[in-house]
């Protein structure tokens, strides 16, 4: 009887295993996979495909994180030195220089950042600096840092209105003298003897320009009128490979429509590639009372375009820009 009972139990176990195998096989067939190994290989393939994509879209957010860390530092610095604020007119000099050192270090490590023609920036007195706008103008941040460190002076900047609506940015914009661009305020800054940086292409150029580096200035001439009213020279500026560091999906029609319809700069930016950055400053265009804003705007645009033609291979190439990080006999043209 015991032997018969054991045999029955074995048969029952075999039967349950068979049922389980049948159910498992049915699930495999329903999922369209031959085996668990196939399933794992599909997962592995998906990870292999999507991991690089995730990384290139995450890196731009790291720049935003670095900006917020800079803001956090300013808040800590302000609290630590709040008693000194009443007695010093230069409370923020130490903070600016500290952040400039951090950003300059980031530029040197991640992009091997170089600047050519810094001697064209006056040690004293005003000048309007006009530059090409990358998808993320991190090159301009490096430029500001280098001016603070090597020239010992800060550069005021003009930024789009939406930047002033981002939570937490107010303190950073105030400390680094960023304004939203009324002509009167720009003229006032220049007449006070400050440097002022502006990109006529602005957000439109940031989102919708591409690796062929077109200048998207339209018929903008306000910046030229500012230079004329303030009677200051204009210095063109361009950074080599800035479009290879970060790129935008703004060339897709949907994002272009979204911006034109609602002025919403929602085009995703990807990249963060450690490509070589070289900033070039052109010869200053002196104040000339005999030309109007339209003529000066054309002259400045030709100056920036000349820098692009001289120092940027068109179309830009990410791999080539990465290889430029390695030592070579490259000499700036």
mmCIF file of N, CA, C and O in Angstrom, residues 238-310:
data_model
loop_
_atom_site.group_PDB
_atom_site.id
_atom_site.type_symbol
_atom_site.label_atom_id
_atom_site.label_comp_id
_atom_site.label_asym_id
_atom_site.label_seq_id
_atom_site.Cartn_x
_atom_site.Cartn_y
_atom_site.Cartn_z
ATOM 1 N N UNK A 238 32.686 84.289 -31.224
ATOM 2 C CA UNK A 238 32.154 82.985 -31.639
ATOM 3 C C UNK A 238 32.971 81.883 -30.973
ATOM 4 O O UNK A 238 34.189 82.002 -30.829
ATOM 5 N N UNK A 239 32.286 80.806 -30.587
ATOM 6 C CA UNK A 239 32.968 79.655 -29.983
ATOM 7 C C UNK A 239 32.902 78.449 -30.910
ATOM 8 O O UNK A 239 31.808 78.000 -31.283
ATOM 9 N N UNK A 240 34.059 77.964 -31.260
ATOM 10 C CA UNK A 240 34.182 76.793 -32.143
ATOM 11 C C UNK A 240 33.613 75.545 -31.461
ATOM 12 O O UNK A 240 33.844 75.309 -30.281
ATOM 13 N N UNK A 241 32.823 74.780 -32.216
ATOM 14 C CA UNK A 241 32.247 73.493 -31.781
ATOM 15 C C UNK A 241 31.138 73.624 -30.731
ATOM 16 O O UNK A 241 30.748 72.619 -30.126
ATOM 17 N N UNK A 242 30.608 74.841 -30.526
ATOM 18 C CA UNK A 242 29.582 74.985 -29.495
ATOM 19 C C UNK A 242 28.346 74.159 -29.827
ATOM 20 O O UNK A 242 27.648 73.659 -28.934
ATOM 21 N N UNK A 243 28.049 73.950 -31.116
ATOM 22 C CA UNK A 243 26.897 73.137 -31.521
ATOM 23 C C UNK A 243 27.172 71.644 -31.400
ATOM 24 O O UNK A 243 26.232 70.838 -31.433
ATOM 25 N N UNK A 244 28.423 71.276 -31.271
ATOM 26 C CA UNK A 244 28.753 69.861 -31.080
ATOM 27 C C UNK A 244 28.722 69.488 -29.604
ATOM 28 O O UNK A 244 28.621 68.318 -29.257
ATOM 29 N N UNK A 245 28.842 70.480 -28.728
ATOM 30 C CA UNK A 245 28.729 70.217 -27.293
ATOM 31 C C UNK A 245 27.297 69.896 -26.904
ATOM 32 O O UNK A 245 27.021 68.914 -26.222
ATOM 33 N N UNK A 246 26.373 70.739 -27.382
ATOM 34 C CA UNK A 246 24.951 70.532 -27.124
ATOM 35 C C UNK A 246 24.176 70.783 -28.409
ATOM 36 O O UNK A 246 24.479 71.734 -29.143
ATOM 37 N N UNK A 247 23.186 69.966 -28.655
ATOM 38 C CA UNK A 247 22.336 70.141 -29.832
ATOM 39 C C UNK A 247 20.869 70.163 -29.420
ATOM 40 O O UNK A 247 20.498 69.649 -28.366
ATOM 41 N N UNK A 248 20.062 70.747 -30.283
ATOM 42 C CA UNK A 248 18.641 70.912 -30.007
ATOM 43 C C UNK A 248 17.810 70.163 -31.042
ATOM 44 O O UNK A 248 18.225 70.009 -32.195
ATOM 45 N N UNK A 249 16.627 69.723 -30.620
ATOM 46 C CA UNK A 249 15.676 69.102 -31.538
ATOM 47 C C UNK A 249 14.696 70.130 -32.091
ATOM 48 O O UNK A 249 13.614 69.791 -32.562
ATOM 49 N N UNK A 250 15.092 71.389 -32.046
ATOM 50 C CA UNK A 250 14.233 72.467 -32.507
ATOM 51 C C UNK A 250 13.962 72.446 -33.996
ATOM 52 O O UNK A 250 13.047 73.126 -34.471
ATOM 53 N N UNK A 251 14.751 71.684 -34.752
ATOM 54 C CA UNK A 251 14.512 71.598 -36.193
ATOM 55 C C UNK A 251 13.250 70.791 -36.514
ATOM 56 O O UNK A 251 12.772 70.833 -37.652
ATOM 57 N N UNK A 252 12.727 70.066 -35.528
ATOM 58 C CA UNK A 252 11.468 69.350 -35.734
ATOM 59 C C UNK A 252 10.312 70.353 -35.777
ATOM 60 O O UNK A 252 10.239 71.288 -34.978
ATOM 61 N N UNK A 253 9.405 70.170 -36.719
ATOM 62 C CA UNK A 253 8.351 71.158 -36.964
ATOM 63 C C UNK A 253 7.481 71.437 -35.745
ATOM 64 O O UNK A 253 7.056 72.569 -35.535
ATOM 65 N N UNK A 254 7.207 70.395 -34.959
ATOM 66 C CA UNK A 254 6.324 70.583 -33.808
ATOM 67 C C UNK A 254 6.887 71.607 -32.831
ATOM 68 O O UNK A 254 6.158 72.498 -32.353
ATOM 69 N N UNK A 255 8.175 71.505 -32.518
ATOM 70 C CA UNK A 255 8.778 72.420 -31.552
ATOM 71 C C UNK A 255 8.897 73.826 -32.123
ATOM 72 O O UNK A 255 8.770 74.809 -31.386
ATOM 73 N N UNK A 256 9.101 73.908 -33.444
ATOM 74 C CA UNK A 256 9.144 75.222 -34.080
ATOM 75 C C UNK A 256 7.754 75.886 -33.995
ATOM 76 O O UNK A 256 7.633 77.074 -33.680
ATOM 77 N N UNK A 257 6.707 75.104 -34.268
ATOM 78 C CA UNK A 257 5.335 75.617 -34.186
ATOM 79 C C UNK A 257 5.005 76.049 -32.757
ATOM 80 O O UNK A 257 4.383 77.101 -32.544
ATOM 81 N N UNK A 258 5.441 75.255 -31.788
ATOM 82 C CA UNK A 258 5.160 75.538 -30.383
ATOM 83 C C UNK A 258 5.772 76.877 -29.979
ATOM 84 O O UNK A 258 5.142 77.679 -29.271
ATOM 85 N N UNK A 259 6.986 77.127 -30.463
ATOM 86 C CA UNK A 259 7.650 78.385 -30.110
ATOM 87 C C UNK A 259 7.007 79.566 -30.830
ATOM 88 O O UNK A 259 6.747 80.609 -30.222
ATOM 89 N N UNK A 260 6.744 79.417 -32.117
ATOM 90 C CA UNK A 260 6.164 80.516 -32.893
ATOM 91 C C UNK A 260 4.749 80.854 -32.414
ATOM 92 O O UNK A 260 4.355 82.014 -32.426
ATOM 93 N N UNK A 261 4.019 79.835 -31.976
ATOM 94 C CA UNK A 261 2.618 80.041 -31.566
ATOM 95 C C UNK A 261 2.510 80.549 -30.130
ATOM 96 O O UNK A 261 1.726 81.455 -29.845
ATOM 97 N N UNK A 262 3.292 79.963 -29.209
ATOM 98 C CA UNK A 262 3.141 80.282 -27.796
ATOM 99 C C UNK A 262 4.397 80.879 -27.165
ATOM 100 O O UNK A 262 4.408 81.139 -25.968
ATOM 101 N N UNK A 263 5.456 81.073 -27.967
ATOM 102 C CA UNK A 263 6.744 81.541 -27.448
ATOM 103 C C UNK A 263 7.234 80.631 -26.314
ATOM 104 O O UNK A 263 7.789 81.087 -25.310
ATOM 105 N N UNK A 264 7.021 79.332 -26.491
ATOM 106 C CA UNK A 264 7.413 78.352 -25.490
ATOM 107 C C UNK A 264 8.671 77.618 -25.972
ATOM 108 O O UNK A 264 8.614 76.838 -26.919
ATOM 109 N N UNK A 265 9.823 77.848 -25.342
ATOM 110 C CA UNK A 265 11.068 77.195 -25.771
ATOM 111 C C UNK A 265 11.165 75.771 -25.233
ATOM 112 O O UNK A 265 11.950 75.473 -24.327
ATOM 113 N N UNK A 266 10.355 74.883 -25.804
ATOM 114 C CA UNK A 266 10.213 73.530 -25.259
ATOM 115 C C UNK A 266 11.030 72.488 -26.021
ATOM 116 O O UNK A 266 10.943 71.304 -25.708
ATOM 117 N N UNK A 267 11.805 72.887 -27.020
ATOM 118 C CA UNK A 267 12.579 71.912 -27.799
ATOM 119 C C UNK A 267 13.624 71.243 -26.912
ATOM 120 O O UNK A 267 14.407 71.934 -26.258
ATOM 121 N N UNK A 268 13.637 69.907 -26.841
ATOM 122 C CA UNK A 268 14.616 69.214 -26.003
ATOM 123 C C UNK A 268 16.044 69.471 -26.480
ATOM 124 O O UNK A 268 16.314 69.585 -27.674
ATOM 125 N N UNK A 269 16.947 69.573 -25.531
ATOM 126 C CA UNK A 269 18.380 69.743 -25.815
ATOM 127 C C UNK A 269 19.096 68.491 -25.338
ATOM 128 O O UNK A 269 18.800 67.961 -24.267
ATOM 129 N N UNK A 270 20.006 68.000 -26.141
ATOM 130 C CA UNK A 270 20.770 66.809 -25.753
ATOM 131 C C UNK A 270 22.252 67.055 -25.988
ATOM 132 O O UNK A 270 22.642 67.984 -26.696
ATOM 133 N N UNK A 271 23.075 66.229 -25.375
ATOM 134 C CA UNK A 271 24.513 66.369 -25.585
ATOM 135 C C UNK A 271 25.282 66.372 -24.288
ATOM 136 O O UNK A 271 25.131 65.491 -23.446
ATOM 137 N N UNK A 272 26.101 67.412 -24.107
ATOM 138 C CA UNK A 272 27.034 67.427 -22.993
ATOM 139 C C UNK A 272 28.324 66.726 -23.361
ATOM 140 O O UNK A 272 29.097 66.323 -22.488
ATOM 141 N N UNK A 273 28.582 66.589 -24.674
ATOM 142 C CA UNK A 273 29.777 65.894 -25.136
ATOM 143 C C UNK A 273 31.027 66.730 -24.810
ATOM 144 O O UNK A 273 31.023 67.949 -25.000
ATOM 145 N N UNK A 274 32.101 66.076 -24.360
ATOM 146 C CA UNK A 274 33.319 66.819 -23.973
ATOM 147 C C UNK A 274 34.165 67.233 -25.176
ATOM 148 O O UNK A 274 35.341 66.874 -25.296
ATOM 149 N N UNK A 275 33.560 67.992 -26.083
ATOM 150 C CA UNK A 275 34.253 68.419 -27.294
ATOM 151 C C UNK A 275 35.135 69.628 -26.993
ATOM 152 O O UNK A 275 35.004 70.269 -25.950
ATOM 153 N N UNK A 276 36.032 69.924 -27.915
ATOM 154 C CA UNK A 276 36.943 71.053 -27.748
ATOM 155 C C UNK A 276 36.208 72.361 -27.998
ATOM 156 O O UNK A 276 35.531 72.534 -29.016
ATOM 157 N N UNK A 277 36.328 73.290 -27.053
ATOM 158 C CA UNK A 277 35.759 74.625 -27.192
ATOM 159 C C UNK A 277 36.884 75.649 -27.323
ATOM 160 O O UNK A 277 37.797 75.693 -26.482
ATOM 161 N N UNK A 278 36.803 76.465 -28.366
ATOM 162 C CA UNK A 278 37.726 77.598 -28.518
ATOM 163 C C UNK A 278 36.894 78.842 -28.818
ATOM 164 O O UNK A 278 36.183 78.884 -29.810
ATOM 165 N N UNK A 279 36.999 79.832 -27.966
ATOM 166 C CA UNK A 279 36.285 81.086 -28.189
ATOM 167 C C UNK A 279 37.213 82.079 -28.884
ATOM 168 O O UNK A 279 38.349 82.282 -28.452
ATOM 169 N N UNK A 280 36.695 82.684 -29.962
ATOM 170 C CA UNK A 280 37.472 83.654 -30.736
ATOM 171 C C UNK A 280 36.791 85.020 -30.671
ATOM 172 O O UNK A 280 35.585 85.133 -30.906
ATOM 173 N N UNK A 281 37.584 86.029 -30.369
ATOM 174 C CA UNK A 281 37.098 87.405 -30.346
ATOM 175 C C UNK A 281 37.631 88.133 -31.568
ATOM 176 O O UNK A 281 38.830 88.096 -31.855
ATOM 177 N N UNK A 282 36.728 88.762 -32.317
ATOM 178 C CA UNK A 282 37.133 89.490 -33.511
ATOM 179 C C UNK A 282 37.631 90.892 -33.186
ATOM 180 O O UNK A 282 37.599 91.341 -32.031
ATOM 181 N N UNK A 283 38.077 91.583 -34.207
ATOM 182 C CA UNK A 283 38.547 92.958 -34.015
ATOM 183 C C UNK A 283 37.372 93.860 -33.647
ATOM 184 O O UNK A 283 36.284 93.758 -34.238
ATOM 185 N N UNK A 284 37.581 94.742 -32.678
ATOM 186 C CA UNK A 284 36.501 95.660 -32.285
ATOM 187 C C UNK A 284 36.057 96.542 -33.457
ATOM 188 O O UNK A 284 36.879 97.003 -34.248
ATOM 189 N N UNK A 285 34.757 96.753 -33.558
ATOM 190 C CA UNK A 285 34.188 97.666 -34.547
ATOM 191 C C UNK A 285 33.963 98.994 -33.829
ATOM 192 O O UNK A 285 33.074 99.096 -32.974
ATOM 193 N N UNK A 286 34.759 100.010 -34.143
ATOM 194 C CA UNK A 286 34.680 101.259 -33.375
ATOM 195 C C UNK A 286 33.384 102.026 -33.622
ATOM 196 O O UNK A 286 32.717 101.830 -34.650
ATOM 197 N N UNK A 287 33.070 102.882 -32.692
ATOM 198 C CA UNK A 287 31.888 103.751 -32.839
ATOM 199 C C UNK A 287 32.085 104.682 -34.024
ATOM 200 O O UNK A 287 33.136 105.313 -34.175
ATOM 201 N N UNK A 288 31.087 104.750 -34.862
ATOM 202 C CA UNK A 288 31.131 105.616 -36.035
ATOM 203 C C UNK A 288 29.822 106.414 -36.090
ATOM 204 O O UNK A 288 28.750 105.839 -36.318
ATOM 205 N N UNK A 289 29.889 107.721 -35.871
ATOM 206 C CA UNK A 289 28.657 108.530 -35.853
ATOM 207 C C UNK A 289 27.993 108.657 -37.222
ATOM 208 O O UNK A 289 26.859 109.137 -37.313
ATOM 209 N N UNK A 290 28.684 108.201 -38.259
ATOM 210 C CA UNK A 290 28.166 108.388 -39.624
ATOM 211 C C UNK A 290 27.372 107.203 -40.152
ATOM 212 O O UNK A 290 26.936 107.216 -41.308
ATOM 213 N N UNK A 291 27.204 106.139 -39.334
ATOM 214 C CA UNK A 291 26.406 104.994 -39.794
ATOM 215 C C UNK A 291 25.199 104.817 -38.882
ATOM 216 O O UNK A 291 25.236 105.174 -37.698
ATOM 217 N N UNK A 292 24.132 104.251 -39.439
ATOM 218 C CA UNK A 292 22.915 104.049 -38.647
ATOM 219 C C UNK A 292 22.877 102.620 -38.096
ATOM 220 O O UNK A 292 23.785 101.809 -38.346
ATOM 221 N N UNK A 293 21.798 102.313 -37.381
ATOM 222 C CA UNK A 293 21.694 101.012 -36.708
ATOM 223 C C UNK A 293 21.648 99.853 -37.699
ATOM 224 O O UNK A 293 22.237 98.790 -37.454
ATOM 225 N N UNK A 294 20.956 100.029 -38.821
ATOM 226 C CA UNK A 294 20.863 98.958 -39.814
ATOM 227 C C UNK A 294 22.244 98.633 -40.380
ATOM 228 O O UNK A 294 22.632 97.464 -40.501
ATOM 229 N N UNK A 295 23.006 99.658 -40.702
ATOM 230 C CA UNK A 295 24.351 99.456 -41.264
ATOM 231 C C UNK A 295 25.284 98.821 -40.244
ATOM 232 O O UNK A 295 26.065 97.926 -40.577
ATOM 233 N N UNK A 296 25.202 99.266 -38.995
ATOM 234 C CA UNK A 296 26.065 98.696 -37.958
ATOM 235 C C UNK A 296 25.695 97.244 -37.690
ATOM 236 O O UNK A 296 26.571 96.387 -37.508
ATOM 237 N N UNK A 297 24.386 96.926 -37.664
ATOM 238 C CA UNK A 297 23.942 95.549 -37.440
ATOM 239 C C UNK A 297 24.502 94.625 -38.528
ATOM 240 O O UNK A 297 24.963 93.514 -38.238
ATOM 241 N N UNK A 298 24.465 95.086 -39.780
ATOM 242 C CA UNK A 298 25.017 94.289 -40.889
ATOM 243 C C UNK A 298 26.517 94.096 -40.726
ATOM 244 O O UNK A 298 27.055 93.011 -40.986
ATOM 245 N N UNK A 299 27.196 95.140 -40.282
ATOM 246 C CA UNK A 299 28.641 95.083 -40.093
ATOM 247 C C UNK A 299 29.009 94.086 -38.995
ATOM 248 O O UNK A 299 29.957 93.296 -39.133
ATOM 249 N N UNK A 300 28.256 94.106 -37.910
ATOM 250 C CA UNK A 300 28.515 93.182 -36.800
ATOM 251 C C UNK A 300 28.211 91.749 -37.218
ATOM 252 O O UNK A 300 28.968 90.816 -36.903
ATOM 253 N N UNK A 301 27.115 91.556 -37.948
ATOM 254 C CA UNK A 301 26.767 90.207 -38.409
ATOM 255 C C UNK A 301 27.852 89.652 -39.321
ATOM 256 O O UNK A 301 28.205 88.475 -39.221
ATOM 257 N N UNK A 302 28.400 90.482 -40.171
ATOM 258 C CA UNK A 302 29.512 90.051 -41.029
ATOM 259 C C UNK A 302 30.734 89.688 -40.189
ATOM 260 O O UNK A 302 31.472 88.752 -40.516
ATOM 261 N N UNK A 303 30.932 90.418 -39.090
ATOM 262 C CA UNK A 303 32.059 90.127 -38.205
ATOM 263 C C UNK A 303 31.936 88.769 -37.542
ATOM 264 O O UNK A 303 32.900 87.995 -37.487
ATOM 265 N N UNK A 304 30.732 88.453 -37.035
ATOM 266 C CA UNK A 304 30.514 87.142 -36.411
ATOM 267 C C UNK A 304 30.583 86.040 -37.466
ATOM 268 O O UNK A 304 31.176 84.979 -37.242
ATOM 269 N N UNK A 305 29.980 86.280 -38.644
ATOM 270 C CA UNK A 305 30.010 85.290 -39.719
ATOM 271 C C UNK A 305 31.438 85.016 -40.181
ATOM 272 O O UNK A 305 31.792 83.870 -40.490
ATOM 273 N N UNK A 306 32.273 86.045 -40.182
ATOM 274 C CA UNK A 306 33.676 85.870 -40.562
ATOM 275 C C UNK A 306 34.401 84.945 -39.581
ATOM 276 O O UNK A 306 35.221 84.117 -39.983
ATOM 277 N N UNK A 307 34.080 85.072 -38.288
ATOM 278 C CA UNK A 307 34.684 84.186 -37.288
ATOM 279 C C UNK A 307 34.234 82.738 -37.501
ATOM 280 O O UNK A 307 35.031 81.803 -37.374
ATOM 281 N N UNK A 308 32.949 82.552 -37.832
ATOM 282 C CA UNK A 308 32.432 81.208 -38.109
ATOM 283 C C UNK A 308 33.137 80.616 -39.331
ATOM 284 O O UNK A 308 33.592 79.468 -39.309
ATOM 285 N N UNK A 309 33.247 81.411 -40.388
ATOM 286 C CA UNK A 309 33.886 80.928 -41.621
ATOM 287 C C UNK A 309 35.355 80.586 -41.400
ATOM 288 O O UNK A 309 35.877 79.651 -42.010
ATOM 289 N N UNK A 310 36.015 81.319 -40.534
ATOM 290 C CA UNK A 310 37.455 81.128 -40.320
ATOM 291 C C UNK A 310 37.783 79.978 -39.373
ATOM 292 O O UNK A 310 38.825 79.340 -39.513
#
